[in-house]
JSON list of C-alpha atoms and ligand atoms in Angstrom, two decimals:
[
{"chain": "A", "resi": 1, "resn": "MET", "atom": "CA", "xyz": [5.83, 18.22, 11.15]},
{"chain": "A", "resi": 2, "resn": "ILE", "atom": "CA", "xyz": [2.63, 16.22, 11.34]},
{"chain": "A", "resi": 3, "resn": "LYS", "atom": "CA", "xyz": [2.14, 12.55, 10.59]},
{"chain": "A", "resi": 4, "resn": "VAL", "atom": "CA", "xyz": [-0.77, 12.03, 8.22]},
{"chain": "A", "resi": 5, "resn": "TYR", "atom": "CA", "xyz": [-0.41, 8.38, 7.23]},
{"chain": "A", "resi": 6, "resn": "GLU", "atom": "CA", "xyz": [1.39, 5.16, 8.01]},
{"chain": "A", "resi": 7, "resn": "ASN", "atom": "CA", "xyz": [1.27, 1.74, 6.45]},
{"chain": "A", "resi": 8, "resn": "ILE", "atom": "CA", "xyz": [3.27, -1.46, 6.65]},
{"chain": "A", "resi": 9, "resn": "ASP", "atom": "CA", "xyz": [3.52, -1.36, 2.86]},
{"chain": "A", "resi": 10, "resn": "PHE", "atom": "CA", "xyz": [6.20, 1.15, 1.94]},
{"chain": "A", "resi": 11, "resn": "SER", "atom": "CA", "xyz": [5.10, 1.34, -1.69]},
{"chain": "A", "resi": 12, "resn": "ARG", "atom": "CA", "xyz": [1.70, 2.59, -0.53]},
{"chain": "A", "resi": 13, "resn": "VAL", "atom": "CA", "xyz": [3.26, 5.28, 1.66]},
{"chain": "A", "resi": 14, "resn": "GLY", "atom": "CA", "xyz": [5.45, 6.34, -1.25]},
{"chain": "A", "resi": 15, "resn": "HIS", "atom": "CA", "xyz": [2.43, 6.40, -3.49]},
{"chain": "A", "resi": 16, "resn": "PHE", "atom": "CA", "xyz": [0.58, 8.82, -1.21]},
{"chain": "A", "resi": 17, "resn": "GLN", "atom": "CA", "xyz": [3.72, 10.91, -0.93]},
{"chain": "A", "resi": 18, "resn": "SER", "atom": "CA", "xyz": [3.82, 11.40, -4.69]},
{"chain": "A", "resi": 19, "resn": "ILE", "atom": "CA", "xyz": [0.11, 12.27, -4.72]},
{"chain": "A", "resi": 20, "resn": "LEU", "atom": "CA", "xyz": [0.54, 14.90, -2.01]},
{"chain": "A", "resi": 21, "resn": "GLU", "atom": "CA", "xyz": [3.69, 16.29, -3.59]},
{"chain": "A", "resi": 22, "resn": "SER", "atom": "CA", "xyz": [1.84, 16.62, -6.88]},
{"chain": "A", "resi": 23, "resn": "ARG", "atom": "CA", "xyz": [-0.70, 18.78, -5.05]},
{"chain": "A", "resi": 24, "resn": "GLY", "atom": "CA", "xyz": [2.09, 21.01, -3.80]},
{"chain": "A", "resi": 25, "resn": "ILE", "atom": "CA", "xyz": [2.23, 19.60, -0.27]},
{"chain": "A", "resi": 26, "resn": "LYS", "atom": "CA", "xyz": [5.75, 19.15, 1.05]},
{"chain": "A", "resi": 27, "resn": "THR", "atom": "CA", "xyz": [6.18, 15.73, 2.65]},
{"chain": "A", "resi": 28, "resn": "GLU", "atom": "CA", "xyz": [8.74, 13.45, 4.18]},
{"chain": "A", "resi": 29, "resn": "ILE", "atom": "CA", "xyz": [8.79, 9.70, 4.72]},
{"chain": "A", "resi": 30, "resn": "ARG", "atom": "CA", "xyz": [10.18, 8.42, 7.99]},
{"chain": "A", "resi": 31, "resn": "ASN", "atom": "CA", "xyz": [11.16, 4.91, 9.01]},
{"chain": "A", "resi": 32, "resn": "GLU", "atom": "CA", "xyz": [11.92, 4.18, 5.40]},
{"chain": "A", "resi": 33, "resn": "GLY", "atom": "CA", "xyz": [14.14, 1.31, 6.42]},
{"chain": "A", "resi": 34, "resn": "GLY", "atom": "CA", "xyz": [11.50, 0.06, 8.81]},
{"chain": "A", "resi": 35, "resn": "SER", "atom": "CA", "xyz": [12.07, -3.56, 7.92]},
{"chain": "A", "resi": 36, "resn": "GLY", "atom": "CA", "xyz": [15.35, -3.31, 9.80]},
{"chain": "A", "resi": 37, "resn": "VAL", "atom": "CA", "xyz": [18.82, -4.66, 9.32]},
{"chain": "A", "resi": 38, "resn": "ALA", "atom": "CA", "xyz": [19.70, -8.08, 10.65]},
{"chain": "A", "resi": 39, "resn": "GLY", "atom": "CA", "xyz": [20.72, -7.72, 14.28]},
{"chain": "A", "resi": 40, "resn": "GLU", "atom": "CA", "xyz": [19.03, -4.34, 14.57]},
{"chain": "A", "resi": 41, "resn": "VAL", "atom": "CA", "xyz": [15.40, -5.39, 14.38]},
{"chain": "A", "resi": 42, "resn": "PRO", "atom": "CA", "xyz": [13.43, -3.19, 16.78]},
{"chain": "A", "resi": 43, "resn": "PHE", "atom": "CA", "xyz": [11.23, -4.77, 19.40]},
{"chain": "A", "resi": 44, "resn": "THR", "atom": "CA", "xyz": [8.20, -2.91, 18.19]},
{"chain": "A", "resi": 45, "resn": "GLN", "atom": "CA", "xyz": [7.29, -3.02, 14.54]},
{"chain": "A", "resi": 46, "resn": "VAL", "atom": "CA", "xyz": [7.94, 0.36, 12.94]},
{"chain": "A", "resi": 47, "resn": "TYR", "atom": "CA", "xyz": [5.95, 1.23, 9.86]},
{"chain": "A", "resi": 48, "resn": "PRO", "atom": "CA", "xyz": [6.92, 3.73, 7.19]},
{"chain": "A", "resi": 49, "resn": "GLU", "atom": "CA", "xyz": [5.24, 7.05, 7.99]},
{"chain": "A", "resi": 50, "resn": "LEU", "atom": "CA", "xyz": [4.22, 9.96, 5.83]},
{"chain": "A", "resi": 51, "resn": "TRP", "atom": "CA", "xyz": [4.66, 13.41, 7.39]},
{"chain": "A", "resi": 52, "resn": "VAL", "atom": "CA", "xyz": [3.77, 16.88, 6.16]},
{"chain": "A", "resi": 53, "resn": "PHE", "atom": "CA", "xyz": [6.02, 19.82, 6.97]},
{"chain": "A", "resi": 54, "resn": "SER", "atom": "CA", "xyz": [3.33, 22.44, 7.47]},
{"chain": "A", "resi": 55, "resn": "ASN", "atom": "CA", "xyz": [0.56, 22.22, 10.04]},
{"chain": "A", "resi": 56, "resn": "ALA", "atom": "CA", "xyz": [-1.70, 23.92, 7.51]},
{"chain": "A", "resi": 57, "resn": "ASP", "atom": "CA", "xyz": [-1.22, 20.99, 5.16]},
{"chain": "A", "resi": 58, "resn": "GLU", "atom": "CA", "xyz": [-2.45, 18.38, 7.61]},
{"chain": "A", "resi": 59, "resn": "LYS", "atom": "CA", "xyz": [-6.16, 18.73, 6.85]},
{"chain": "A", "resi": 60, "resn": "PRO", "atom": "CA", "xyz": [-5.90, 18.82, 3.04]},
{"chain": "A", "resi": 61, "resn": "ALA", "atom": "CA", "xyz": [-3.39, 15.97, 3.13]},
{"chain": "A", "resi": 62, "resn": "ARG", "atom": "CA", "xyz": [-5.70, 13.80, 5.22]},
{"chain": "A", "resi": 63, "resn": "GLU", "atom": "CA", "xyz": [-8.61, 14.63, 2.95]},
{"chain": "A", "resi": 64, "resn": "ILE", "atom": "CA", "xyz": [-6.65, 13.73, -0.18]},
{"chain": "A", "resi": 65, "resn": "ILE", "atom": "CA", "xyz": [-5.58, 10.41, 1.35]},
{"chain": "A", "resi": 66, "resn": "ALA", "atom": "CA", "xyz": [-9.09, 9.64, 2.63]},
{"chain": "A", "resi": 67, "resn": "ARG", "atom": "CA", "xyz": [-10.66, 10.43, -0.72]},
{"chain": "A", "resi": 68, "resn": "TYR", "atom": "CA", "xyz": [-8.09, 8.37, -2.58]},
{"chain": "A", "resi": 69, "resn": "ARG", "atom": "CA", "xyz": [-8.65, 5.39, -0.31]},
{"chain": "A", "resi": 70, "resn": "ARG", "atom": "CA", "xyz": [-12.42, 5.62, -0.79]},
{"chain": "A", "resi": 71, "resn": "GLU", "atom": "CA", "xyz": [-12.06, 5.72, -4.54]},
{"chain": "A", "resi": 72, "resn": "ASN", "atom": "CA", "xyz": [-9.35, 3.05, -4.72]},
{"chain": "A", "resi": 73, "resn": "PRO", "atom": "CA", "xyz": [-10.08, 0.27, -2.26]},
{"chain": "A", "resi": 74, "resn": "ALA", "atom": "CA", "xyz": [-7.42, -2.39, -2.00]},
{"chain": "A", "resi": 75, "resn": "GLU", "atom": "CA", "xyz": [-7.55, -4.49, -5.11]},
{"chain": "A", "resi": 76, "resn": "PRO", "atom": "CA", "xyz": [-9.48, -7.69, -4.50]},
{"chain": "A", "resi": 77, "resn": "PRO", "atom": "CA", "xyz": [-8.00, -10.88, -5.90]},
{"chain": "A", "resi": 78, "resn": "GLY", "atom": "CA", "xyz": [-9.43, -11.88, -9.25]},
{"chain": "A", "resi": 79, "resn": "PRO", "atom": "CA", "xyz": [-12.25, -14.39, -9.53]},
{"chain": "A", "resi": 80, "resn": "ALA", "atom": "CA", "xyz": [-11.54, -18.08, -9.13]},
{"chain": "A", "resi": 81, "resn": "TRP", "atom": "CA", "xyz": [-10.71, -19.83, -12.39]},
{"chain": "A", "resi": 82, "resn": "THR", "atom": "CA", "xyz": [-10.91, -23.38, -13.62]},
{"chain": "A", "resi": 83, "resn": "CYS", "atom": "CA", "xyz": [-7.77, -25.09, -14.77]},
{"chain": "A", "resi": 84, "resn": "ALA", "atom": "CA", "xyz": [-7.96, -25.91, -18.48]},
{"chain": "A", "resi": 85, "resn": "ASN", "atom": "CA", "xyz": [-5.67, -28.89, -18.01]},
{"chain": "A", "resi": 86, "resn": "CYS", "atom": "CA", "xyz": [-7.01, -30.77, -15.00]},
{"chain": "A", "resi": 87, "resn": "GLY", "atom": "CA", "xyz": [-10.29, -29.03, -14.26]},
{"chain": "A", "resi": 88, "resn": "GLU", "atom": "CA", "xyz": [-9.41, -27.97, -10.70]},
{"chain": "A", "resi": 89, "resn": "SER", "atom": "CA", "xyz": [-10.94, -24.77, -9.33]},
{"chain": "A", "resi": 90, "resn": "VAL", "atom": "CA", "xyz": [-8.13, -22.33, -8.42]},
{"chain": "A", "resi": 91, "resn": "ASP", "atom": "CA", "xyz": [-8.39, -19.18, -6.30]},
{"chain": "A", "resi": 92, "resn": "GLY", "atom": "CA", "xyz": [-7.99, -15.97, -8.30]},
{"chain": "A", "resi": 93, "resn": "GLU", "atom": "CA", "xyz": [-4.88, -14.91, -6.40]},
{"chain": "A", "resi": 94, "resn": "PHE", "atom": "CA", "xyz": [-2.87, -17.80, -7.85]},
{"chain": "A", "resi": 95, "resn": "ALA", "atom": "CA", "xyz": [-1.21, -17.39, -11.22]},
{"chain": "A", "resi": 96, "resn": "GLU", "atom": "CA", "xyz": [-0.99, -21.10, -11.85]},
{"chain": "A", "resi": 97, "resn": "CYS", "atom": "CA", "xyz": [-2.86, -24.28, -10.97]},
{"chain": "A", "resi": 98, "resn": "TRP", "atom": "CA", "xyz": [-1.88, -25.65, -7.56]},
{"chain": "A", "resi": 99, "resn": "ASN", "atom": "CA", "xyz": [-2.50, -29.15, -8.87]},
{"chain": "A", "resi": 100, "resn": "CYS", "atom": "CA", "xyz": [-0.70, -29.33, -12.20]},
{"chain": "A", "resi": 101, "resn": "SER", "atom": "CA", "xyz": [1.05, -25.91, -12.56]},
{"chain": "A", "resi": 102, "resn": "GLN", "atom": "CA", "xyz": [-0.95, -24.97, -15.64]},
{"chain": "A", "resi": 103, "resn": "PRO", "atom": "CA", "xyz": [-0.80, -21.15, -15.93]},
{"chain": "A", "resi": 104, "resn": "ALA", "atom": "CA", "xyz": [-4.00, -19.18, -15.37]},
{"chain": "A", "resi": 105, "resn": "PRO", "atom": "CA", "xyz": [-5.85, -18.22, -18.56]},
{"chain": "A", "resi": 106, "resn": "GLU", "atom": "CA", "xyz": [-5.30, -14.64, -19.68]},
{"chain": "A", "resi": 107, "resn": "ALA", "atom": "CA", "xyz": [-7.79, -12.28, -18.07]},
{"chain": "A", "resi": 108, "resn": "GLY", "atom": "CA", "xyz": [-10.36, -11.09, -20.46]},
{"chain": "B", "resi": 201, "resn": "LIG", "atom": "ZN1", "xyz": [-4.49, -28.03, -13.19]}
]
């Protein structure tokens, strides 16, 4: 078993798992419950990890993950938008105006 990827975001680890599995690489996710149960929180933060069963799969798995990350950088927040109601400028990551709660205009 070889660890090829880890990330604090479990959905991302699961995403890479499905990509590798679709290429015929057998994988396993460890520390799935990394966020911990109340009273059992570990001292060191444990991230979900993606492991491959076969040593021979390590290189192709790493290449697939590296290529995917190059082609799909983390999504940047959308551009800032101007509130149609009060005219405030609102950062793209917010879905509604911080000033008057007017929803963001539909992207397009
Ligand atoms: Zn507003």
